[in-house]
């Protein structure tokens, strides 16, 4: 028995290595399978809407079917009938006003709450976190009467200010998490060299915060562009409606023409899709950086 013991000990690491490789392959293929299922859950509905938009106008659409003739007639018709040129312009004006302001305010507040020892700083941070739990459906009616009292209904400025306040709690929480995870030695070294707080922020920390800022910018743009109920209540002027709100009225007027409705839906989704494709690497890098730091 003793003579055979060394052989078993030599063989044990090999068997363990083989089992580890088998488990690694199983986990890898399991991960690929899960990613395939998730990708199909995202791509198949989008593909279904796109194929429906290529069908002849007024044709009943049941399930996913390949069009016999590819044509952009539904897109041209939807663009002219729904007035998507004005709708897209309104959405773009609001998003361009919301995204930069939210990024600046979130970066400043996140820096102060994440790196400075402020009196009551934890309480202020808790208030921002509590703001994440307030649904827009709960405050949209009081907001309408408040904004009407100061003359900010039916205006881009009113919607921009409300959306900034709506998205700022997540932005502050996101940037505070990033700044708290930044190396303290960098901040201390800059302070020893005599750098002010703004110098530390703009020259030391913000260059390292590019991925989180890009991710936050994409998310805020997406939330602003897709905002429906808020714009529907605050903006009654048809010339200032955004693309999702205009699409809602378009659906009500053409609820039997599925191909044209599908074309309008694709037009509304297209800017978000292009934005994500352009900033895909920065967006994913920001998410991964936040995950590892968390």
PDB file of C-alpha atoms in Angstrom:
ATOM      1  CA  UNK A   1       0.000   0.000   0.000  1.00  0.00           C
ATOM      2  CA  UNK A   2       2.788   2.422   0.822  1.00  0.00           C
ATOM      3  CA  UNK A   3       4.491   1.709  -2.480  1.00  0.00           C
ATOM      4  CA  UNK A   4       1.338   2.743  -4.335  1.00  0.00           C
ATOM      5  CA  UNK A   5       0.784   5.896  -2.362  1.00  0.00           C
ATOM      6  CA  UNK A   6       3.198   8.140  -4.320  1.00  0.00           C
ATOM      7  CA  UNK A   7       1.527   7.134  -7.605  1.00  0.00           C
ATOM      8  CA  UNK A   8      -1.876   8.188  -6.312  1.00  0.00           C
ATOM      9  CA  UNK A   9      -0.476  11.483  -5.043  1.00  0.00           C
ATOM     10  CA  UNK A  10       1.140  12.172  -8.419  1.00  0.00           C
ATOM     11  CA  UNK A  11      -2.074  11.403 -10.254  1.00  0.00           C
ATOM     12  CA  UNK A  12      -4.329  13.490  -8.000  1.00  0.00           C
ATOM     13  CA  UNK A  13      -3.212  16.939  -9.269  1.00  0.00           C
ATOM     14  CA  UNK A  14      -3.648  15.774 -12.856  1.00  0.00           C
ATOM     15  CA  UNK A  15      -7.182  14.615 -12.185  1.00  0.00           C
ATOM     16  CA  UNK A  16      -7.959  17.879 -10.420  1.00  0.00           C
ATOM     17  CA  UNK A  17      -6.573  19.891 -13.330  1.00  0.00           C
ATOM     18  CA  UNK A  18      -8.690  17.880 -15.762  1.00  0.00           C
ATOM     19  CA  UNK A  19     -11.790  18.415 -13.652  1.00  0.00           C
ATOM     20  CA  UNK A  20     -11.018  22.136 -13.449  1.00  0.00           C
ATOM     21  CA  UNK A  21     -10.654  22.354 -17.232  1.00  0.00           C
ATOM     22  CA  UNK A  22     -13.937  20.510 -17.692  1.00  0.00           C
ATOM     23  CA  UNK A  23     -15.685  22.854 -15.266  1.00  0.00           C
ATOM     24  CA  UNK A  24     -14.134  25.852 -17.015  1.00  0.00           C
ATOM     25  CA  UNK A  25     -15.379  24.678 -20.429  1.00  0.00           C
ATOM     26  CA  UNK A  26     -18.830  24.015 -18.975  1.00  0.00           C
ATOM     27  CA  UNK A  27     -19.018  27.481 -17.441  1.00  0.00           C
ATOM     28  CA  UNK A  28     -17.786  29.057 -20.683  1.00  0.00           C
ATOM     29  CA  UNK A  29     -20.359  27.318 -22.863  1.00  0.00           C
ATOM     30  CA  UNK A  30     -23.023  28.006 -20.274  1.00  0.00           C
ATOM     31  CA  UNK A  31     -22.114  31.687 -20.416  1.00  0.00           C
ATOM     32  CA  UNK A  32     -22.237  31.649 -24.221  1.00  0.00           C
ATOM     33  CA  UNK A  33     -25.640  29.976 -24.091  1.00  0.00           C
ATOM     34  CA  UNK A  34     -27.007  32.547 -21.651  1.00  0.00           C
ATOM     35  CA  UNK A  35     -25.642  35.437 -23.744  1.00  0.00           C
ATOM     36  CA  UNK A  36     -27.210  33.903 -26.871  1.00  0.00           C
ATOM     37  CA  UNK A  37     -30.605  33.698 -25.188  1.00  0.00           C
ATOM     38  CA  UNK A  38     -30.366  37.287 -23.927  1.00  0.00           C
ATOM     39  CA  UNK A  39     -29.227  38.549 -27.344  1.00  0.00           C
ATOM     40  CA  UNK A  40     -32.143  36.750 -29.009  1.00  0.00           C
ATOM     41  CA  UNK A  41     -34.557  38.295 -26.490  1.00  0.00           C
ATOM     42  CA  UNK A  42     -33.349  41.752 -27.590  1.00  0.00           C
ATOM     43  CA  UNK A  43     -32.800  41.222 -31.318  1.00  0.00           C
ATOM     44  CA  UNK A  44     -35.901  39.176 -32.192  1.00  0.00           C
ATOM     45  CA  UNK A  45     -38.496  41.817 -31.152  1.00  0.00           C
ATOM     46  CA  UNK A  46     -36.533  44.555 -32.921  1.00  0.00           C
ATOM     47  CA  UNK A  47     -36.231  42.384 -36.044  1.00  0.00           C
ATOM     48  CA  UNK A  48     -39.953  41.640 -35.891  1.00  0.00           C
ATOM     49  CA  UNK A  49     -40.797  45.357 -35.825  1.00  0.00           C
ATOM     50  CA  UNK A  50     -38.341  46.098 -38.635  1.00  0.00           C
ATOM     51  CA  UNK A  51     -39.725  43.348 -40.884  1.00  0.00           C
ATOM     52  CA  UNK A  52     -43.269  44.531 -40.175  1.00  0.00           C
ATOM     53  CA  UNK A  53     -42.279  48.048 -41.249  1.00  0.00           C
ATOM     54  CA  UNK A  54     -41.212  46.663 -44.624  1.00  0.00           C
ATOM     55  CA  UNK A  55     -44.615  45.147 -45.378  1.00  0.00           C
ATOM     56  CA  UNK A  56     -47.058  46.975 -47.682  1.00  0.00           C
ATOM     57  CA  UNK A  57     -49.014  49.718 -45.924  1.00  0.00           C
ATOM     58  CA  UNK A  58     -52.300  48.515 -44.482  1.00  0.00           C
ATOM     59  CA  UNK A  59     -51.411  44.823 -44.748  1.00  0.00           C
ATOM     60  CA  UNK A  60     -52.386  42.724 -41.698  1.00  0.00           C
ATOM     61  CA  UNK A  61     -49.242  41.493 -39.972  1.00  0.00           C
ATOM     62  CA  UNK A  62     -49.348  38.304 -37.937  1.00  0.00           C
ATOM     63  CA  UNK A  63     -46.064  37.057 -36.540  1.00  0.00           C
ATOM     64  CA  UNK A  64     -42.675  37.455 -38.166  1.00  0.00           C
ATOM     65  CA  UNK A  65     -42.784  37.274 -41.954  1.00  0.00           C
ATOM     66  CA  UNK A  66     -40.217  38.154 -44.615  1.00  0.00           C
ATOM     67  CA  UNK A  67     -41.404  40.970 -46.921  1.00  0.00           C
ATOM     68  CA  UNK A  68     -41.810  40.113 -50.584  1.00  0.00           C
ATOM     69  CA  UNK A  69     -40.598  43.557 -51.654  1.00  0.00           C
ATOM     70  CA  UNK A  70     -38.265  45.808 -49.669  1.00  0.00           C
ATOM     71  CA  UNK A  71     -39.453  49.399 -49.656  1.00  0.00           C
ATOM     72  CA  UNK A  72     -39.031  52.541 -47.534  1.00  0.00           C
ATOM     73  CA  UNK A  73     -42.483  53.881 -48.432  1.00  0.00           C
ATOM     74  CA  UNK A  74     -43.812  53.343 -44.897  1.00  0.00           C
ATOM     75  CA  UNK A  75     -40.933  55.361 -43.462  1.00  0.00           C
ATOM     76  CA  UNK A  76     -41.536  58.248 -45.852  1.00  0.00           C
ATOM     77  CA  UNK A  77     -45.262  58.196 -45.121  1.00  0.00           C
ATOM     78  CA  UNK A  78     -44.800  57.990 -41.355  1.00  0.00           C
ATOM     79  CA  UNK A  79     -42.221  60.780 -41.405  1.00  0.00           C
ATOM     80  CA  UNK A  80     -44.529  63.162 -43.290  1.00  0.00           C
ATOM     81  CA  UNK A  81     -47.844  62.216 -41.646  1.00  0.00           C
ATOM     82  CA  UNK A  82     -46.579  62.270 -38.048  1.00  0.00           C
ATOM     83  CA  UNK A  83     -44.284  65.240 -38.612  1.00  0.00           C
ATOM     84  CA  UNK A  84     -41.210  63.480 -37.285  1.00  0.00           C
ATOM     85  CA  UNK A  85     -38.937  66.312 -38.379  1.00  0.00           C
ATOM     86  CA  UNK A  86     -40.427  68.589 -35.687  1.00  0.00           C
ATOM     87  CA  UNK A  87     -40.721  65.735 -33.174  1.00  0.00           C
ATOM     88  CA  UNK A  88     -37.073  64.762 -33.575  1.00  0.00           C
ATOM     89  CA  UNK A  89     -35.988  68.390 -33.292  1.00  0.00           C
ATOM     90  CA  UNK A  90     -37.918  68.836 -30.043  1.00  0.00           C
ATOM     91  CA  UNK A  91     -36.477  65.633 -28.577  1.00  0.00           C
ATOM     92  CA  UNK A  92     -32.974  66.670 -29.586  1.00  0.00           C
ATOM     93  CA  UNK A  93     -33.344  70.177 -28.095  1.00  0.00           C
ATOM     94  CA  UNK A  94     -34.503  68.753 -24.768  1.00  0.00           C
ATOM     95  CA  UNK A  95     -31.843  66.030 -24.672  1.00  0.00           C
ATOM     96  CA  UNK A  96     -29.058  68.498 -25.532  1.00  0.00           C
ATOM     97  CA  UNK A  97     -30.234  70.715 -22.701  1.00  0.00           C
ATOM     98  CA  UNK A  98     -30.595  67.884 -20.171  1.00  0.00           C
ATOM     99  CA  UNK A  99     -27.462  65.787 -20.736  1.00  0.00           C
ATOM    100  CA  UNK A 100     -24.671  68.393 -20.267  1.00  0.00           C
ATOM    101  CA  UNK A 101     -26.357  70.022 -17.264  1.00  0.00           C
ATOM    102  CA  UNK A 102     -26.935  66.660 -15.590  1.00  0.00           C
ATOM    103  CA  UNK A 103     -23.332  65.571 -16.151  1.00  0.00           C
ATOM    104  CA  UNK A 104     -21.903  68.822 -14.762  1.00  0.00           C
ATOM    105  CA  UNK A 105     -24.129  68.867 -11.679  1.00  0.00           C
ATOM    106  CA  UNK A 106     -23.678  65.143 -11.025  1.00  0.00           C
ATOM    107  CA  UNK A 107     -19.885  65.413 -11.317  1.00  0.00           C
ATOM    108  CA  UNK A 108     -19.702  68.394  -8.951  1.00  0.00           C
ATOM    109  CA  UNK A 109     -22.063  66.900  -6.373  1.00  0.00           C
ATOM    110  CA  UNK A 110     -20.526  63.444  -6.642  1.00  0.00           C
ATOM    111  CA  UNK A 111     -17.051  64.889  -6.152  1.00  0.00           C
ATOM    112  CA  UNK A 112     -18.090  66.863  -3.078  1.00  0.00           C
ATOM    113  CA  UNK A 113     -20.006  63.991  -1.487  1.00  0.00           C
ATOM    114  CA  UNK A 114     -17.436  61.368  -2.419  1.00  0.00           C
ATOM    115  CA  UNK A 115     -14.125  63.015  -1.512  1.00  0.00           C
ATOM    116  CA  UNK A 116     -14.865  65.752   1.017  1.00  0.00           C
ATOM    117  CA  UNK A 117     -15.832  65.451   4.657  1.00  0.00           C
ATOM    118  CA  UNK A 118     -18.857  67.713   4.599  1.00  0.00           C
ATOM    119  CA  UNK A 119     -21.135  68.263   7.605  1.00  0.00           C
ATOM    120  CA  UNK A 120     -24.243  66.225   6.906  1.00  0.00           C
ATOM    121  CA  UNK A 121     -22.756  64.861   3.684  1.00  0.00           C
ATOM    122  CA  UNK A 122     -23.998  61.333   4.315  1.00  0.00           C
ATOM    123  CA  UNK A 123     -27.494  62.662   4.935  1.00  0.00           C
ATOM    124  CA  UNK A 124     -27.459  64.612   1.678  1.00  0.00           C
ATOM    125  CA  UNK A 125     -26.255  61.501  -0.163  1.00  0.00           C
ATOM    126  CA  UNK A 126     -29.079  59.518   1.440  1.00  0.00           C
ATOM    127  CA  UNK A 127     -31.579  62.098   0.163  1.00  0.00           C
ATOM    128  CA  UNK A 128     -30.283  61.614  -3.386  1.00  0.00           C
ATOM    129  CA  UNK A 129     -30.619  57.845  -3.000  1.00  0.00           C
ATOM    130  CA  UNK A 130     -34.170  58.346  -1.705  1.00  0.00           C
ATOM    131  CA  UNK A 131     -34.874  60.368  -4.837  1.00  0.00           C
ATOM    132  CA  UNK A 132     -34.323  57.216  -6.883  1.00  0.00           C
ATOM    133  CA  UNK A 133     -37.436  55.687  -5.318  1.00  0.00           C
ATOM    134  CA  UNK A 134     -39.848  58.464  -6.389  1.00  0.00           C
ATOM    135  CA  UNK A 135     -41.736  57.482  -9.581  1.00  0.00           C
ATOM    136  CA  UNK A 136     -42.478  60.187 -12.101  1.00  0.00           C
ATOM    137  CA  UNK A 137     -46.172  59.170 -12.103  1.00  0.00           C
ATOM    138  CA  UNK A 138     -46.386  60.345  -8.483  1.00  0.00           C
ATOM    139  CA  UNK A 139     -45.153  63.891  -9.098  1.00  0.00           C
ATOM    140  CA  UNK A 140     -46.175  64.678 -12.664  1.00  0.00           C
ATOM    141  CA  UNK A 141     -49.554  66.230 -11.775  1.00  0.00           C
ATOM    142  CA  UNK A 142     -48.221  68.527  -8.995  1.00  0.00           C
ATOM    143  CA  UNK A 143     -45.360  69.456 -11.323  1.00  0.00           C
ATOM    144  CA  UNK A 144     -47.832  70.499 -14.003  1.00  0.00           C
ATOM    145  CA  UNK A 145     -49.652  72.908 -11.673  1.00  0.00           C
ATOM    146  CA  UNK A 146     -46.385  74.293 -10.263  1.00  0.00           C
ATOM    147  CA  UNK A 147     -44.932  74.906 -13.701  1.00  0.00           C
ATOM    148  CA  UNK A 148     -48.194  76.373 -14.980  1.00  0.00           C
ATOM    149  CA  UNK A 149     -48.109  78.841 -12.094  1.00  0.00           C
ATOM    150  CA  UNK A 150     -44.728  80.185 -13.223  1.00  0.00           C
ATOM    151  CA  UNK A 151     -45.436  79.956 -16.944  1.00  0.00           C
ATOM    152  CA  UNK A 152     -43.156  77.031 -17.805  1.00  0.00           C
ATOM    153  CA  UNK A 153     -45.705  74.657 -19.326  1.00  0.00           C
ATOM    154  CA  UNK A 154     -45.578  74.178 -23.088  1.00  0.00           C
ATOM    155  CA  UNK A 155     -41.905  75.171 -23.036  1.00  0.00           C
ATOM    156  CA  UNK A 156     -38.652  73.338 -23.543  1.00  0.00           C
ATOM    157  CA  UNK A 157     -37.146  74.969 -20.461  1.00  0.00           C
ATOM    158  CA  UNK A 158     -39.793  73.515 -18.155  1.00  0.00           C
ATOM    159  CA  UNK A 159     -39.261  69.987 -19.456  1.00  0.00           C
ATOM    160  CA  UNK A 160     -35.469  70.371 -19.316  1.00  0.00           C
ATOM    161  CA  UNK A 161     -35.506  71.535 -15.679  1.00  0.00           C
ATOM    162  CA  UNK A 162     -37.842  68.734 -14.610  1.00  0.00           C
ATOM    163  CA  UNK A 163     -35.809  66.052 -16.382  1.00  0.00           C
ATOM    164  CA  UNK A 164     -32.577  67.311 -14.846  1.00  0.00           C
ATOM    165  CA  UNK A 165     -34.146  67.042 -11.398  1.00  0.00           C
ATOM    166  CA  UNK A 166     -35.524  63.611 -12.293  1.00  0.00           C
ATOM    167  CA  UNK A 167     -32.199  62.150 -13.487  1.00  0.00           C
ATOM    168  CA  UNK A 168     -29.877  63.920 -11.051  1.00  0.00           C
ATOM    169  CA  UNK A 169     -30.311  61.514  -8.089  1.00  0.00           C
ATOM    170  CA  UNK A 170     -28.954  58.600 -10.093  1.00  0.00           C
ATOM    171  CA  UNK A 171     -26.223  60.772 -11.586  1.00  0.00           C
ATOM    172  CA  UNK A 172     -25.012  61.942  -8.183  1.00  0.00           C
ATOM    173  CA  UNK A 173     -25.126  58.406  -6.799  1.00  0.00           C
ATOM    174  CA  UNK A 174     -23.207  57.106  -9.836  1.00  0.00           C
ATOM    175  CA  UNK A 175     -20.460  59.740  -9.730  1.00  0.00           C
ATOM    176  CA  UNK A 176     -20.168  59.645  -5.919  1.00  0.00           C
ATOM    177  CA  UNK A 177     -19.516  55.907  -6.126  1.00  0.00           C
ATOM    178  CA  UNK A 178     -16.793  56.485  -8.707  1.00  0.00           C
ATOM    179  CA  UNK A 179     -15.050  59.306  -6.826  1.00  0.00           C
ATOM    180  CA  UNK A 180     -15.136  57.388  -3.539  1.00  0.00           C
ATOM    181  CA  UNK A 181     -13.306  54.522  -5.244  1.00  0.00           C
ATOM    182  CA  UNK A 182     -10.600  56.810  -6.691  1.00  0.00           C
ATOM    183  CA  UNK A 183      -7.114  56.367  -5.129  1.00  0.00           C
ATOM    184  CA  UNK A 184      -6.847  58.621  -2.101  1.00  0.00           C
ATOM    185  CA  UNK A 185      -3.111  59.007  -2.708  1.00  0.00           C
ATOM    186  CA  UNK A 186      -3.787  61.007  -5.890  1.00  0.00           C
ATOM    187  CA  UNK A 187      -5.969  63.500  -4.070  1.00  0.00           C
ATOM    188  CA  UNK A 188      -3.534  63.778  -1.144  1.00  0.00           C
ATOM    189  CA  UNK A 189      -0.554  64.302  -3.458  1.00  0.00           C
ATOM    190  CA  UNK A 190      -2.387  67.031  -5.339  1.00  0.00           C
ATOM    191  CA  UNK A 191      -3.332  68.786  -2.121  1.00  0.00           C
ATOM    192  CA  UNK A 192       0.260  68.622  -0.875  1.00  0.00           C
ATOM    193  CA  UNK A 193       1.317  70.304  -4.120  1.00  0.00           C
ATOM    194  CA  UNK A 194      -1.117  73.113  -3.346  1.00  0.00           C
ATOM    195  CA  UNK A 195      -3.872  72.234  -5.811  1.00  0.00           C
ATOM    196  CA  UNK A 196      -7.321  73.618  -5.077  1.00  0.00           C
ATOM    197  CA  UNK A 197     -10.448  71.469  -4.973  1.00  0.00           C
ATOM    198  CA  UNK A 198     -11.482  72.475  -8.504  1.00  0.00           C
ATOM    199  CA  UNK A 199      -7.975  71.783  -9.814  1.00  0.00           C
ATOM    200  CA  UNK A 200      -8.060  68.309  -8.266  1.00  0.00           C
ATOM    201  CA  UNK A 201     -11.434  67.675  -9.851  1.00  0.00           C
ATOM    202  CA  UNK A 202     -10.670  68.905 -13.363  1.00  0.00           C
ATOM    203  CA  UNK A 203      -7.014  67.879 -13.700  1.00  0.00           C
ATOM    204  CA  UNK A 204      -6.768  64.743 -11.562  1.00  0.00           C
ATOM    205  CA  UNK A 205     -10.117  62.999 -11.134  1.00  0.00           C
ATOM    206  CA  UNK A 206     -12.190  63.898 -14.201  1.00  0.00           C
ATOM    207  CA  UNK A 207      -9.638  62.476 -16.688  1.00  0.00           C
ATOM    208  CA  UNK A 208     -10.009  59.168 -14.831  1.00  0.00           C
ATOM    209  CA  UNK A 209     -13.801  59.490 -14.823  1.00  0.00           C
ATOM    210  CA  UNK A 210     -14.268  59.530 -18.599  1.00  0.00           C
ATOM    211  CA  UNK A 211     -15.854  56.021 -18.861  1.00  0.00           C
ATOM    212  CA  UNK A 212     -18.366  56.619 -16.026  1.00  0.00           C
ATOM    213  CA  UNK A 213     -19.246  60.030 -17.466  1.00  0.00           C
ATOM    214  CA  UNK A 214     -19.748  58.562 -20.944  1.00  0.00           C
ATOM    215  CA  UNK A 215     -21.945  55.820 -19.530  1.00  0.00           C
ATOM    216  CA  UNK A 216     -23.984  58.332 -17.540  1.00  0.00           C
ATOM    217  CA  UNK A 217     -24.330  60.560 -20.602  1.00  0.00           C
ATOM    218  CA  UNK A 218     -25.671  57.708 -22.745  1.00  0.00           C
ATOM    219  CA  UNK A 219     -28.114  56.670 -20.028  1.00  0.00           C
ATOM    220  CA  UNK A 220     -29.392  60.219 -19.465  1.00  0.00           C
ATOM    221  CA  UNK A 221     -29.792  60.789 -23.213  1.00  0.00           C
ATOM    222  CA  UNK A 222     -31.728  57.538 -23.500  1.00  0.00           C
ATOM    223  CA  UNK A 223     -33.980  58.394 -20.549  1.00  0.00           C
ATOM    224  CA  UNK A 224     -34.606  61.893 -21.842  1.00  0.00           C
ATOM    225  CA  UNK A 225     -35.329  60.723 -25.378  1.00  0.00           C
ATOM    226  CA  UNK A 226     -37.745  57.992 -24.211  1.00  0.00           C
ATOM    227  CA  UNK A 227     -39.601  60.211 -21.705  1.00  0.00           C
ATOM    228  CA  UNK A 228     -43.297  59.924 -22.557  1.00  0.00           C
ATOM    229  CA  UNK A 229     -45.668  60.681 -19.676  1.00  0.00           C
ATOM    230  CA  UNK A 230     -43.823  63.766 -18.457  1.00  0.00           C
ATOM    231  CA  UNK A 231     -43.818  65.421 -21.885  1.00  0.00           C
ATOM    232  CA  UNK A 232     -47.383  64.330 -22.551  1.00  0.00           C
ATOM    233  CA  UNK A 233     -48.597  66.185 -19.445  1.00  0.00           C
ATOM    234  CA  UNK A 234     -46.332  69.238 -19.488  1.00  0.00           C
ATOM    235  CA  UNK A 235     -46.469  69.975 -23.227  1.00  0.00           C
ATOM    236  CA  UNK A 236     -49.842  70.481 -24.889  1.00  0.00           C
ATOM    237  CA  UNK A 237     -48.464  72.344 -27.890  1.00  0.00           C
ATOM    238  CA  UNK A 238     -48.300  69.860 -30.785  1.00  0.00           C
ATOM    239  CA  UNK A 239     -45.307  71.665 -32.308  1.00  0.00           C
ATOM    240  CA  UNK A 240     -43.219  71.045 -29.162  1.00  0.00           C
ATOM    241  CA  UNK A 241     -43.997  67.381 -28.550  1.00  0.00           C
ATOM    242  CA  UNK A 242     -41.123  64.940 -28.505  1.00  0.00           C
ATOM    243  CA  UNK A 243     -40.781  61.845 -30.678  1.00  0.00           C
ATOM    244  CA  UNK A 244     -42.222  59.298 -28.159  1.00  0.00           C
ATOM    245  CA  UNK A 245     -45.179  61.590 -27.350  1.00  0.00           C
ATOM    246  CA  UNK A 246     -45.801  62.228 -31.037  1.00  0.00           C
ATOM    247  CA  UNK A 247     -45.609  58.499 -31.688  1.00  0.00           C
ATOM    248  CA  UNK A 248     -48.318  57.962 -29.065  1.00  0.00           C
ATOM    249  CA  UNK A 249     -50.696  60.302 -30.918  1.00  0.00           C
ATOM    250  CA  UNK A 250     -49.655  58.733 -34.214  1.00  0.00           C
ATOM    251  CA  UNK A 251     -50.594  55.290 -32.882  1.00  0.00           C
ATOM    252  CA  UNK A 252     -54.008  56.575 -31.841  1.00  0.00           C
ATOM    253  CA  UNK A 253     -54.668  57.930 -35.329  1.00  0.00           C
ATOM    254  CA  UNK A 254     -53.363  54.929 -37.300  1.00  0.00           C
ATOM    255  CA  UNK A 255     -53.931  51.973 -35.020  1.00  0.00           C
ATOM    256  CA  UNK A 256     -54.993  49.703 -37.887  1.00  0.00           C
ATOM    257  CA  UNK A 257     -51.990  50.306 -40.157  1.00  0.00           C
ATOM    258  CA  UNK A 258     -49.399  48.096 -38.447  1.00  0.00           C
ATOM    259  CA  UNK A 259     -46.599  48.489 -41.054  1.00  0.00           C
ATOM    260  CA  UNK A 260     -46.728  52.298 -40.818  1.00  0.00           C
ATOM    261  CA  UNK A 261     -46.811  52.151 -37.022  1.00  0.00           C
ATOM    262  CA  UNK A 262     -43.803  49.834 -37.086  1.00  0.00           C
ATOM    263  CA  UNK A 263     -41.957  52.294 -39.323  1.00  0.00           C
ATOM    264  CA  UNK A 264     -42.682  55.122 -36.880  1.00  0.00           C
ATOM    265  CA  UNK A 265     -41.455  52.966 -33.987  1.00  0.00           C
ATOM    266  CA  UNK A 266     -38.188  52.236 -35.782  1.00  0.00           C
ATOM    267  CA  UNK A 267     -37.691  55.951 -36.471  1.00  0.00           C
ATOM    268  CA  UNK A 268     -38.051  56.733 -32.760  1.00  0.00           C
ATOM    269  CA  UNK A 269     -35.677  53.926 -31.740  1.00  0.00           C
ATOM    270  CA  UNK A 270     -33.042  54.715 -34.370  1.00  0.00           C
ATOM    271  CA  UNK A 271     -31.263  57.649 -32.604  1.00  0.00           C
ATOM    272  CA  UNK A 272     -30.843  55.644 -29.386  1.00  0.00           C
ATOM    273  CA  UNK A 273     -29.534  52.652 -31.326  1.00  0.00           C
ATOM    274  CA  UNK A 274     -27.012  54.774 -33.255  1.00  0.00           C
ATOM    275  CA  UNK A 275     -25.878  56.521 -30.074  1.00  0.00           C
ATOM    276  CA  UNK A 276     -25.241  53.220 -28.345  1.00  0.00           C
ATOM    277  CA  UNK A 277     -23.339  51.836 -31.339  1.00  0.00           C
ATOM    278  CA  UNK A 278     -21.128  54.944 -31.452  1.00  0.00           C
ATOM    279  CA  UNK A 279     -20.344  54.967 -27.713  1.00  0.00           C
ATOM    280  CA  UNK A 280     -20.551  51.218 -27.149  1.00  0.00           C
ATOM    281  CA  UNK A 281     -16.992  50.753 -25.892  1.00  0.00           C
ATOM    282  CA  UNK A 282     -17.101  53.687 -23.487  1.00  0.00           C
ATOM    283  CA  UNK A 283     -20.545  52.644 -22.257  1.00  0.00           C
ATOM    284  CA  UNK A 284     -19.481  49.070 -21.501  1.00  0.00           C
ATOM    285  CA  UNK A 285     -16.182  50.251 -20.001  1.00  0.00           C
ATOM    286  CA  UNK A 286     -18.043  52.534 -17.613  1.00  0.00           C
ATOM    287  CA  UNK A 287     -20.392  49.758 -16.547  1.00  0.00           C
ATOM    288  CA  UNK A 288     -17.544  47.315 -15.972  1.00  0.00           C
ATOM    289  CA  UNK A 289     -15.490  49.895 -14.113  1.00  0.00           C
ATOM    290  CA  UNK A 290     -18.408  50.597 -11.811  1.00  0.00           C
ATOM    291  CA  UNK A 291     -18.990  46.876 -11.287  1.00  0.00           C
ATOM    292  CA  UNK A 292     -15.376  46.168 -10.343  1.00  0.00           C
ATOM    293  CA  UNK A 293     -15.210  49.164  -8.029  1.00  0.00           C
ATOM    294  CA  UNK A 294     -18.470  48.232  -6.379  1.00  0.00           C
TER     295      UNK A 294
END
